[in-house]
Short mmCIF file of C-alpha atoms in Angstrom, two decimals:
data_model
loop_
_atom_site.label_atom_id
_atom_site.label_comp_id
_atom_site.label_asym_id
_atom_site.label_seq_id
_atom_site.Cartn_x
_atom_site.Cartn_y
_atom_site.Cartn_z
CA MET A 1 0.30 -0.24 -0.28
CA SER A 2 1.41 3.52 -1.21
CA LEU A 3 0.25 6.80 0.02
CA THR A 4 -0.83 8.18 -3.03
CA HIS A 5 -2.51 11.83 -4.31
CA SER A 6 0.61 14.42 -4.46
CA PRO A 7 0.29 17.27 -5.94
CA PRO A 8 2.58 18.74 -8.02
CA THR A 9 6.36 19.65 -6.17
CA THR A 10 5.81 23.49 -8.36
CA LEU A 11 2.66 24.26 -5.98
CA THR A 12 3.61 27.69 -3.62
CA ILE A 13 2.66 27.60 -0.07
CA ASN A 14 0.14 29.78 -1.16
CA GLN A 15 -1.11 27.57 -2.99
CA ASN A 16 -0.68 24.57 -1.11
CA PHE A 17 -2.75 26.07 1.35
CA TRP A 18 -5.79 27.15 -0.51
CA ARG A 19 -5.89 23.84 -2.03
CA TYR A 20 -7.12 22.21 1.10
CA ALA A 21 -8.43 25.79 2.55
CA ILE A 22 -11.59 26.72 -0.27
CA PRO A 23 -12.73 23.18 0.43
CA SER A 24 -12.27 23.19 4.42
CA ILE A 25 -14.25 26.23 4.10
CA ALA A 26 -17.00 24.69 1.98
CA ALA A 27 -17.06 22.08 3.75
CA MET A 28 -17.32 23.69 6.61
CA LEU A 29 -20.22 26.66 5.52
CA VAL A 30 -22.29 23.36 3.55
CA THR A 31 -22.09 21.41 7.17
CA GLY A 32 -23.49 24.44 8.55
CA LEU A 33 -26.00 25.02 6.18
CA TYR A 34 -27.51 22.23 8.21
CA GLN A 35 -28.32 23.96 11.87
CA ILE A 36 -28.86 27.54 9.74
CA VAL A 37 -31.05 25.74 7.69
CA ASP A 38 -33.13 24.09 9.96
CA GLY A 39 -33.13 27.45 11.90
CA ILE A 40 -35.11 29.66 8.87
CA PHE A 41 -37.47 27.08 8.40
CA VAL A 42 -38.09 26.30 12.30
CA GLY A 43 -38.50 30.44 12.58
CA HIS A 44 -40.72 31.19 9.90
CA TYR A 45 -42.94 27.61 10.49
CA VAL A 46 -43.13 27.57 14.75
CA GLY A 47 -41.97 30.65 15.90
CA TYR A 48 -40.18 32.20 17.92
CA GLN A 49 -40.44 29.91 21.02
CA GLY A 50 -39.26 27.06 18.34
CA LEU A 51 -35.93 29.22 17.71
CA ALA A 52 -35.41 29.30 21.38
CA ALA A 53 -36.47 25.73 21.77
CA ILE A 54 -33.62 24.58 18.72
CA ASN A 55 -31.43 27.01 20.57
CA MET A 56 -31.85 25.25 24.05
CA ALA A 57 -31.69 21.92 22.13
CA TRP A 58 -28.43 23.30 19.86
CA PRO A 59 -25.74 22.92 23.53
CA ILE A 60 -26.72 19.57 23.74
CA THR A 61 -27.09 18.00 19.19
CA TYR A 62 -23.63 19.87 18.95
CA LEU A 63 -21.31 17.49 21.41
CA LEU A 64 -22.31 15.11 18.84
CA SER A 65 -20.42 16.82 15.82
CA GLY A 66 -18.48 17.62 18.01
CA LEU A 67 -16.85 14.19 18.92
CA GLY A 68 -17.25 13.29 15.34
CA LEU A 69 -14.29 16.48 14.30
CA MET A 70 -12.46 14.93 17.72
CA ILE A 71 -11.91 11.62 16.26
CA GLY A 72 -12.05 13.05 12.98
CA ILE A 73 -9.22 15.49 13.24
CA GLY A 74 -7.28 13.63 15.58
CA SER A 75 -6.93 10.52 13.44
CA GLY A 76 -6.94 12.55 9.81
CA THR A 77 -3.74 14.70 11.40
CA LEU A 78 -1.61 11.41 12.00
CA ILE A 79 -2.88 10.15 8.70
CA SER A 80 -1.03 13.80 6.99
CA ILE A 81 2.07 13.42 9.40
CA ALA A 82 1.95 9.27 7.97
CA ARG A 83 2.08 10.85 5.10
CA GLY A 84 4.89 13.14 5.30
CA GLU A 85 6.70 10.74 6.53
CA LYS A 86 5.38 8.00 4.01
CA ASN A 87 4.36 5.65 6.62
CA PRO A 88 1.26 3.97 4.78
CA HIS A 89 1.13 1.44 7.95
CA HIS A 90 0.87 4.33 10.25
CA ALA A 91 -2.01 6.11 8.47
CA GLN A 92 -3.76 2.50 8.14
CA ARG A 93 -3.82 2.16 11.98
CA ALA A 94 -5.10 5.39 12.21
CA LEU A 95 -7.99 5.24 10.46
CA ASP A 96 -8.88 1.64 12.39
CA HIS A 97 -8.74 3.17 15.40
CA ALA A 98 -11.69 6.46 14.48
CA VAL A 99 -13.75 3.57 13.24
CA LEU A 100 -13.17 1.76 16.63
CA LEU A 101 -13.89 5.19 18.03
CA ILE A 102 -17.04 6.25 16.43
CA THR A 103 -18.19 3.38 17.37
CA VAL A 104 -18.14 2.90 21.28
CA ILE A 105 -18.17 6.61 21.42
CA SER A 106 -21.58 6.26 19.35
CA VAL A 107 -23.13 3.99 22.09
CA MET A 108 -22.14 6.20 25.77
CA ALA A 109 -23.58 9.61 23.63
CA LEU A 110 -26.80 7.16 23.06
CA VAL A 111 -27.13 6.64 26.56
CA LEU A 112 -26.76 10.12 27.34
CA PHE A 113 -28.89 12.04 25.06
CA VAL A 114 -32.07 9.53 25.86
CA HIS A 115 -31.62 9.38 29.79
CA PHE A 116 -30.57 12.89 30.11
CA GLY A 117 -31.64 14.72 27.88
CA GLU A 118 -34.80 16.95 29.90
CA THR A 119 -32.31 17.51 31.94
CA LEU A 120 -30.03 19.12 30.39
CA LEU A 121 -33.06 21.44 28.86
CA THR A 122 -33.91 21.98 32.43
CA ILE A 123 -30.81 23.13 33.70
CA GLN A 124 -31.17 25.96 30.89
CA GLY A 125 -34.15 27.24 32.49
CA ALA A 126 -36.24 26.21 29.43
CA ASN A 127 -39.81 25.88 30.29
CA HIS A 128 -42.75 24.03 29.95
CA THR A 129 -44.01 24.56 25.99
CA ILE A 130 -39.84 25.40 25.17
CA LYS A 131 -38.90 21.93 26.94
CA ALA A 132 -41.28 19.88 24.73
CA LEU A 133 -40.55 21.39 21.56
CA ALA A 134 -36.29 21.12 22.57
CA LEU A 135 -37.10 17.26 23.76
CA GLN A 136 -38.48 16.22 20.39
CA TYR A 137 -34.44 17.44 18.77
CA VAL A 138 -32.69 16.73 21.20
CA GLN A 139 -33.65 12.88 21.76
CA SER A 140 -33.87 12.20 18.10
CA PHE A 141 -30.01 12.71 18.21
CA GLY A 142 -29.48 10.57 20.35
CA TRP A 143 -30.79 8.06 18.83
CA ALA A 144 -28.84 8.70 15.54
CA ALA A 145 -25.85 9.33 17.95
CA PHE A 146 -23.84 6.70 15.19
CA VAL A 147 -24.76 8.83 12.40
CA THR A 148 -23.77 12.26 13.35
CA ILE A 149 -20.89 11.17 14.55
CA PHE A 150 -19.56 9.31 12.10
CA ALA A 151 -21.47 12.28 9.29
CA GLY A 152 -18.49 14.05 11.70
CA ALA A 153 -15.45 12.31 11.77
CA ILE A 154 -15.69 11.03 7.67
CA PRO A 155 -15.16 14.29 5.84
CA MET A 156 -12.26 14.96 8.24
CA LEU A 157 -10.64 11.70 7.27
CA ILE A 158 -10.76 11.77 3.46
CA ARG A 159 -9.56 15.43 3.36
CA ASN A 160 -6.92 14.10 5.30
CA ASP A 161 -6.26 11.02 2.53
CA ASP A 162 -5.48 13.85 0.32
CA SER A 163 -9.19 13.94 -1.24
CA PRO A 164 -10.50 17.53 -0.36
CA LYS A 165 -12.76 17.86 -3.30
CA ILE A 166 -14.35 14.30 -2.51
CA ALA A 167 -15.38 15.45 1.24
CA THR A 168 -16.69 19.03 -0.15
CA GLY A 169 -18.85 16.78 -2.98
CA LEU A 170 -20.00 14.67 0.00
CA LEU A 171 -21.01 17.31 2.41
CA ILE A 172 -22.57 19.44 -0.09
CA ALA A 173 -25.44 16.72 -1.26
CA GLY A 174 -25.70 15.90 2.42
CA ALA A 175 -26.75 19.57 3.10
CA LEU A 176 -29.17 19.95 -0.56
CA THR A 177 -31.06 16.43 0.65
CA ASN A 178 -31.38 18.75 4.49
CA ILE A 179 -32.80 21.83 2.70
CA VAL A 180 -35.34 19.30 0.35
CA LEU A 181 -36.67 17.36 3.28
CA ASP A 182 -36.46 20.52 5.88
CA TYR A 183 -39.25 21.76 3.98
CA LEU A 184 -40.59 18.87 3.03
CA PHE A 185 -40.84 18.05 7.27
CA ILE A 186 -41.11 21.15 9.02
CA GLY A 187 -43.51 23.60 6.04
CA ILE A 188 -45.55 20.73 4.33
CA PHE A 189 -45.65 17.90 7.17
CA LYS A 190 -45.73 20.14 10.29
CA TRP A 191 -43.17 17.86 12.13
CA GLN A 192 -41.31 20.55 13.84
CA LEU A 193 -38.34 20.74 15.95
CA GLN A 194 -38.76 16.40 15.32
CA GLY A 195 -39.12 17.23 11.57
CA ALA A 196 -36.09 19.62 11.66
CA ALA A 197 -33.98 16.60 13.19
CA ILE A 198 -35.32 13.64 11.00
CA ALA A 199 -34.23 15.79 8.41
CA THR A 200 -30.52 16.60 9.26
CA ILE A 201 -29.77 12.83 10.41
CA ILE A 202 -30.63 11.86 6.80
CA ALA A 203 -28.61 14.18 4.89
CA GLN A 204 -25.42 12.87 7.65
CA SER A 205 -26.62 9.52 6.62
CA ILE A 206 -25.94 10.24 2.55
CA THR A 207 -22.41 12.08 3.67
CA VAL A 208 -21.37 8.47 5.65
CA VAL A 209 -22.57 5.80 3.07
CA GLY A 210 -20.33 8.19 0.52
CA GLY A 211 -17.49 8.03 2.73
CA ILE A 212 -17.51 4.50 3.29
CA ILE A 213 -17.58 3.79 -0.70
CA TYR A 214 -15.35 6.16 -0.82
CA PHE A 215 -13.01 4.05 1.55
CA CYS A 216 -13.45 0.91 -0.65
CA SER A 217 -12.92 2.23 -3.59
CA ALA A 218 -9.54 2.42 -4.92
CA TYR A 219 -9.85 6.16 -4.41
CA SER A 220 -8.08 5.71 -1.07
CA PRO A 221 -4.84 3.39 -0.30
CA LEU A 222 -6.69 3.13 3.08
CA ARG A 223 -9.95 0.95 4.04
CA ILE A 224 -12.59 1.61 6.46
CA ARG A 225 -12.74 -1.93 8.47
CA LEU A 226 -14.15 -2.93 12.14
CA THR A 227 -11.29 -4.54 13.70
CA ILE A 228 -10.26 -5.33 17.52
CA VAL A 229 -7.07 -6.76 15.34
CA ASN A 230 -4.00 -4.90 16.84
CA ILE A 231 -5.80 -2.26 18.61
CA GLN A 232 -4.21 -0.51 20.90
CA PHE A 233 -5.65 2.02 23.80
CA SER A 234 -2.42 4.54 23.00
CA HIS A 235 -3.33 4.33 19.72
CA CYS A 236 -6.62 5.66 20.98
CA TRP A 237 -5.60 7.90 23.35
CA LYS A 238 -3.05 9.83 20.95
CA ILE A 239 -6.01 10.90 18.46
CA MET A 240 -8.33 12.00 21.22
CA SER A 241 -5.82 13.56 22.72
CA LEU A 242 -5.14 15.14 19.39
CA GLY A 243 -8.66 16.37 18.88
CA SER A 244 -9.59 16.31 22.24
CA SER A 245 -8.77 20.47 21.76
CA VAL A 246 -11.59 20.77 19.19
CA LEU A 247 -13.71 18.82 21.40
CA ILE A 248 -13.12 20.88 24.10
CA MET A 249 -14.04 24.28 21.48
CA TYR A 250 -17.28 22.22 20.65
CA LEU A 251 -18.00 21.88 24.72
CA TYR A 252 -16.90 25.98 24.47
CA ALA A 253 -19.57 26.80 22.28
CA SER A 254 -21.94 24.41 24.00
CA PHE A 255 -21.57 25.37 26.88
CA VAL A 256 -21.21 29.48 26.14
CA VAL A 257 -25.00 29.03 24.48
CA ALA A 258 -26.44 26.77 27.47
CA LEU A 259 -25.44 29.43 29.66
CA HIS A 260 -26.15 32.32 27.64
CA ASN A 261 -29.65 30.74 27.69
CA TYR A 262 -30.34 31.10 31.04
CA GLN A 263 -28.57 34.11 31.40
CA PHE A 264 -31.30 35.45 28.91
CA MET A 265 -33.99 33.80 30.57
CA GLN A 266 -32.69 35.59 34.05
CA TYR A 267 -32.57 38.44 32.73
CA GLY A 268 -34.94 38.85 29.64
CA THR A 269 -37.34 36.42 27.72
CA GLU A 270 -38.51 33.99 26.07
CA LEU A 271 -37.94 36.90 23.11
CA THR A 272 -33.78 37.49 24.12
CA VAL A 273 -33.16 33.55 23.88
CA SER A 274 -34.97 33.52 20.40
CA ALA A 275 -33.13 36.70 19.50
CA PHE A 276 -30.06 35.22 20.73
CA ALA A 277 -30.65 32.60 18.89
CA ILE A 278 -30.73 34.42 15.36
CA VAL A 279 -27.21 36.74 16.60
CA GLY A 280 -26.04 32.59 16.73
CA TYR A 281 -26.56 32.04 13.47
CA MET A 282 -25.22 35.12 12.46
CA MET A 283 -21.85 34.61 14.19
CA THR A 284 -21.70 30.71 13.27
CA LEU A 285 -21.01 31.56 9.31
CA TYR A 286 -18.26 33.83 10.41
CA TYR A 287 -16.67 30.75 13.00
CA LEU A 288 -17.55 28.23 10.35
CA VAL A 289 -15.37 30.08 8.38
CA ALA A 290 -12.75 30.91 10.56
CA GLU A 291 -12.62 26.85 11.94
CA GLY A 292 -12.35 25.88 7.99
CA ILE A 293 -9.50 27.91 7.68
CA ALA A 294 -8.13 26.33 10.64
CA GLU A 295 -8.95 23.15 9.57
CA GLY A 296 -7.66 23.83 5.93
CA MET A 297 -4.36 24.52 6.92
CA GLN A 298 -3.63 21.86 9.38
CA PRO A 299 -2.76 19.09 6.29
CA PRO A 300 -0.01 20.87 5.13
CA VAL A 301 1.31 22.22 8.78
CA SER A 302 1.18 18.97 9.81
CA TYR A 303 2.72 17.85 6.50
CA TYR A 304 5.15 20.20 7.38
CA TYR A 305 5.69 19.48 10.67
CA GLY A 306 6.59 16.14 9.82
CA ALA A 307 9.02 16.72 7.00
CA LYS A 308 11.02 19.96 9.45
CA GLN A 309 10.02 22.59 7.08
CA PRO A 310 9.46 25.58 10.15
CA GLN A 311 9.61 28.28 7.50
CA ASN A 312 6.68 27.02 5.80
CA ILE A 313 4.60 25.89 8.79
CA SER A 314 5.34 29.56 9.58
CA LYS A 315 4.18 31.02 6.09
CA THR A 316 1.06 28.82 5.77
CA THR A 317 0.64 30.09 9.79
CA PHE A 318 0.26 33.63 8.78
CA LEU A 319 -1.30 33.18 5.81
CA ALA A 320 -4.62 32.29 7.69
CA ILE A 321 -4.07 34.41 10.48
CA LYS A 322 -4.17 37.09 7.47
CA VAL A 323 -7.28 35.56 6.27
CA THR A 324 -9.21 34.85 9.49
CA ILE A 325 -8.29 38.47 9.79
CA ILE A 326 -10.45 39.54 6.81
CA ALA A 327 -12.67 37.72 6.58
CA GLY A 328 -14.05 38.42 10.98
CA ILE A 329 -13.92 42.01 9.85
CA SER A 330 -15.69 42.25 6.69
CA TRP A 331 -18.57 40.26 8.19
CA PHE A 332 -19.32 42.12 10.89
CA ALA A 333 -19.19 45.36 8.82
CA LEU A 334 -21.70 43.93 6.30
CA LEU A 335 -24.09 42.53 10.22
CA TYR A 336 -23.80 45.63 11.19
CA SER A 337 -24.50 47.37 7.40
CA PHE A 338 -27.80 45.33 6.98
CA PRO A 339 -28.53 43.75 9.50
CA HIS A 340 -32.82 43.47 9.08
CA THR A 341 -32.02 42.06 5.79
CA LEU A 342 -30.40 39.03 7.90
CA ILE A 343 -32.39 38.81 10.72
CA GLY A 344 -35.29 38.53 8.30
CA LEU A 345 -34.56 35.01 7.14
CA PHE A 346 -35.28 34.16 10.63
CA ASN A 347 -38.07 36.11 11.51
CA SER A 348 -41.15 36.61 9.66
CA GLY A 349 -42.53 39.75 10.79
CA ASN A 350 -41.64 40.38 14.96
CA ALA A 351 -40.58 44.08 15.16
CA ALA A 352 -39.99 43.58 18.58
CA LEU A 353 -37.89 39.91 17.77
CA THR A 354 -36.01 42.77 15.29
CA SER A 355 -35.04 44.77 17.39
CA GLU A 356 -33.71 42.85 19.92
CA ALA A 357 -31.70 40.67 17.55
CA VAL A 358 -30.05 44.12 16.01
CA SER A 359 -28.89 45.09 19.68
CA GLY A 360 -27.20 41.75 19.52
CA ILE A 361 -25.37 42.09 16.37
CA GLN A 362 -24.04 45.62 18.09
CA LEU A 363 -22.90 43.88 21.36
CA HIS A 364 -21.95 41.02 20.63
CA LEU A 365 -20.07 40.20 17.77
CA PHE A 366 -17.90 42.91 17.55
CA ALA A 367 -14.82 41.13 18.58
CA MET A 368 -15.33 38.02 16.34
CA PHE A 369 -12.62 38.23 14.89
CA LEU A 370 -10.44 37.75 17.99
CA ASP A 371 -12.34 34.36 17.94
CA GLY A 372 -11.90 33.35 15.28
CA LEU A 373 -7.66 33.81 15.47
CA ILE A 374 -8.43 31.84 18.48
CA VAL A 375 -10.11 28.84 16.91
CA LEU A 376 -6.49 29.04 14.80
CA ALA A 377 -4.18 29.25 17.52
CA THR A 378 -5.77 26.10 18.71
CA VAL A 379 -5.87 23.81 15.50
CA TYR A 380 -2.28 25.37 14.72
CA PHE A 381 -0.39 23.34 18.26
CA MET A 382 -3.24 20.78 17.74
CA SER A 383 -1.34 20.35 13.98
CA VAL A 384 2.05 19.87 15.38
CA ASP A 385 1.66 17.70 18.28
CA LYS A 386 1.32 20.07 20.93
CA ALA A 387 -1.94 18.71 21.85
CA GLY A 388 -1.37 20.47 25.61
CA LYS A 389 -1.35 24.25 24.44
CA ALA A 390 -3.75 23.29 21.98
CA LEU A 391 -6.57 22.12 24.89
CA THR A 392 -5.04 24.65 27.64
CA ILE A 393 -6.71 27.30 24.98
CA SER A 394 -9.35 25.22 24.70
CA ILE A 395 -10.09 25.49 27.98
CA SER A 396 -9.31 28.60 28.75
CA ASN A 397 -11.42 30.02 26.20
CA MET A 398 -14.32 27.99 27.91
CA LEU A 399 -13.65 29.39 31.86
CA VAL A 400 -12.67 32.93 31.24
CA GLN A 401 -16.18 33.05 30.18
CA LEU A 402 -17.61 32.32 33.51
CA PRO A 403 -16.91 35.77 35.43
CA PHE A 404 -17.99 37.94 32.49
CA LEU A 405 -21.43 35.96 32.94
CA TYR A 406 -21.60 36.34 36.02
CA PHE A 407 -20.83 39.99 37.03
CA LEU A 408 -21.46 41.89 33.89
CA PRO A 409 -25.55 41.07 33.70
CA GLN A 410 -25.70 42.18 37.81
CA TRP A 411 -24.33 45.65 36.47
CA LEU A 412 -25.29 46.33 33.21
CA GLY A 413 -28.51 43.48 32.75
CA VAL A 414 -29.55 42.41 29.84
CA ASN A 415 -26.59 44.42 28.24
CA GLY A 416 -24.72 42.65 29.95
CA VAL A 417 -25.27 39.09 28.85
CA TRP A 418 -24.41 40.36 25.38
CA LEU A 419 -20.88 41.70 26.10
CA SER A 420 -19.39 38.69 28.28
CA MET A 421 -18.57 37.12 24.79
CA PRO A 422 -16.44 39.56 22.78
CA LEU A 423 -15.02 41.13 26.08
CA SER A 424 -13.66 37.63 26.97
CA THR A 425 -12.68 37.23 23.83
CA ILE A 426 -10.41 40.13 23.97
CA LEU A 427 -8.45 39.21 27.14
CA LEU A 428 -7.99 35.88 26.08
CA SER A 429 -6.52 36.81 22.33
CA ILE A 430 -3.65 39.10 24.42
CA ILE A 431 -2.61 36.04 26.16
CA VAL A 432 -3.50 33.00 22.99
CA LEU A 433 -1.56 35.35 20.06
CA PRO A 434 1.99 36.23 21.83
CA MET A 435 2.29 32.24 22.21
CA VAL A 436 1.95 31.65 18.58
CA TRP A 437 4.17 34.21 17.69
CA HIS A 438 6.54 32.89 20.38
CA ASP A 439 6.47 28.83 19.41
CA LEU A 440 6.72 30.28 15.30
CA GLN A 441 9.98 32.13 16.18
CA GLN A 442 11.38 29.27 18.01
CA ARG A 443 10.98 26.66 15.69
CA ASN A 444 12.42 28.73 13.07
CA LYS A 445 15.31 29.10 15.12
CA VAL A 446 15.63 25.50 16.23
CA THR A 447 15.63 23.75 12.89
CA PRO A 448 17.00 25.00 9.45
CA SER A 449 15.13 25.53 6.36
CA MET A 450 14.69 23.14 3.84
CA PRO A 451 12.96 22.66 0.45
CA GLN A 452 9.48 22.45 0.24
CA PRO A 453 8.24 18.92 -0.83
CA ALA A 454 5.00 18.13 -2.10
CA LEU A 455 1.78 17.83 -0.70
#
């Protein structure tokens, strides 16, 4: 078995970066369409209570995607490093352990969702009506945990097998299916949030089946095998440790949204939670772009790390930083200039909801480009096999929110809830960004430059 698919050696650093970044950004945006399209149909056909319910269900179901991405990007990083080292055996071993982890973790997630889903909604302050709607969504995903986790992992595995376009194509097929089924199940059949969940699960199944076919085809030198032969706990732990920082990012997002939901219910109303859902969709679009840039950076950086190319690591990372900043500032400028138009995608004429969402955009999103840089820093350290630093940043991103969310609402009410995240992000970025700069500088001092390899 050989590791194939290497592009020509004439590709520049920029070309190598965009070769992965464009499909990765597209893949993340397509993945985000699942969530955003659900919000559009729920907002128009169920109303603001439906938006509040799906926003309370989202922190719970989002964990499944995080688990899938943890496995996918952890094992995918090992596959990319193995390709850089020209070691096909290690690449196949990473894939074998990924499949086993998906299976085991899916069973654990099913038990958690089915038995504790209602409790997790109650903790967020959901009232009877909101809880009943949200539980439809949560329990549906619980029973289909294997599909959702596998759908989160397999595009990362395919991408790191040097087939980013195929990974993107599978995600697009699933997303388009989700749009059609959302209209059918929510708009026509009136299945409310259960319809949204079923539509997403069926669409994710298309991505999973397509991915399995890919790994059984001549396009890949690797094969998906459910095996316990030569399975070692240390390899499973390596995958989880490398991907743990990404999981923590998802836990961070889930935790922060859940805590915001609770605080908005304490200092505001269901309408405030609905506005937060809309603002969250707006931020999600940028967050997915930033995550796509970071994940597009990961395969070449991991490859350069395996091939001992420190200057190429620096050039790729600085390019990713520049693109992340430009994207964040541009998106906020668009949101600030045309808020009513974008909010209207999720709202059918509720003036109070529009007013609350406009205020939320202005207070909550002005520093979101820094949040993108924190994501980039986390993936950077993971890509160069520094899982400890990546995990520390992810955990810090979660913990730094707590004092802001506790004290600011007491002083500023609802506005304090809106301001908590951007202010804590500014504080953390002052610490994290110099860490990346220092690591890049030290890396270039230690290892001499070598000619650029092919990816």
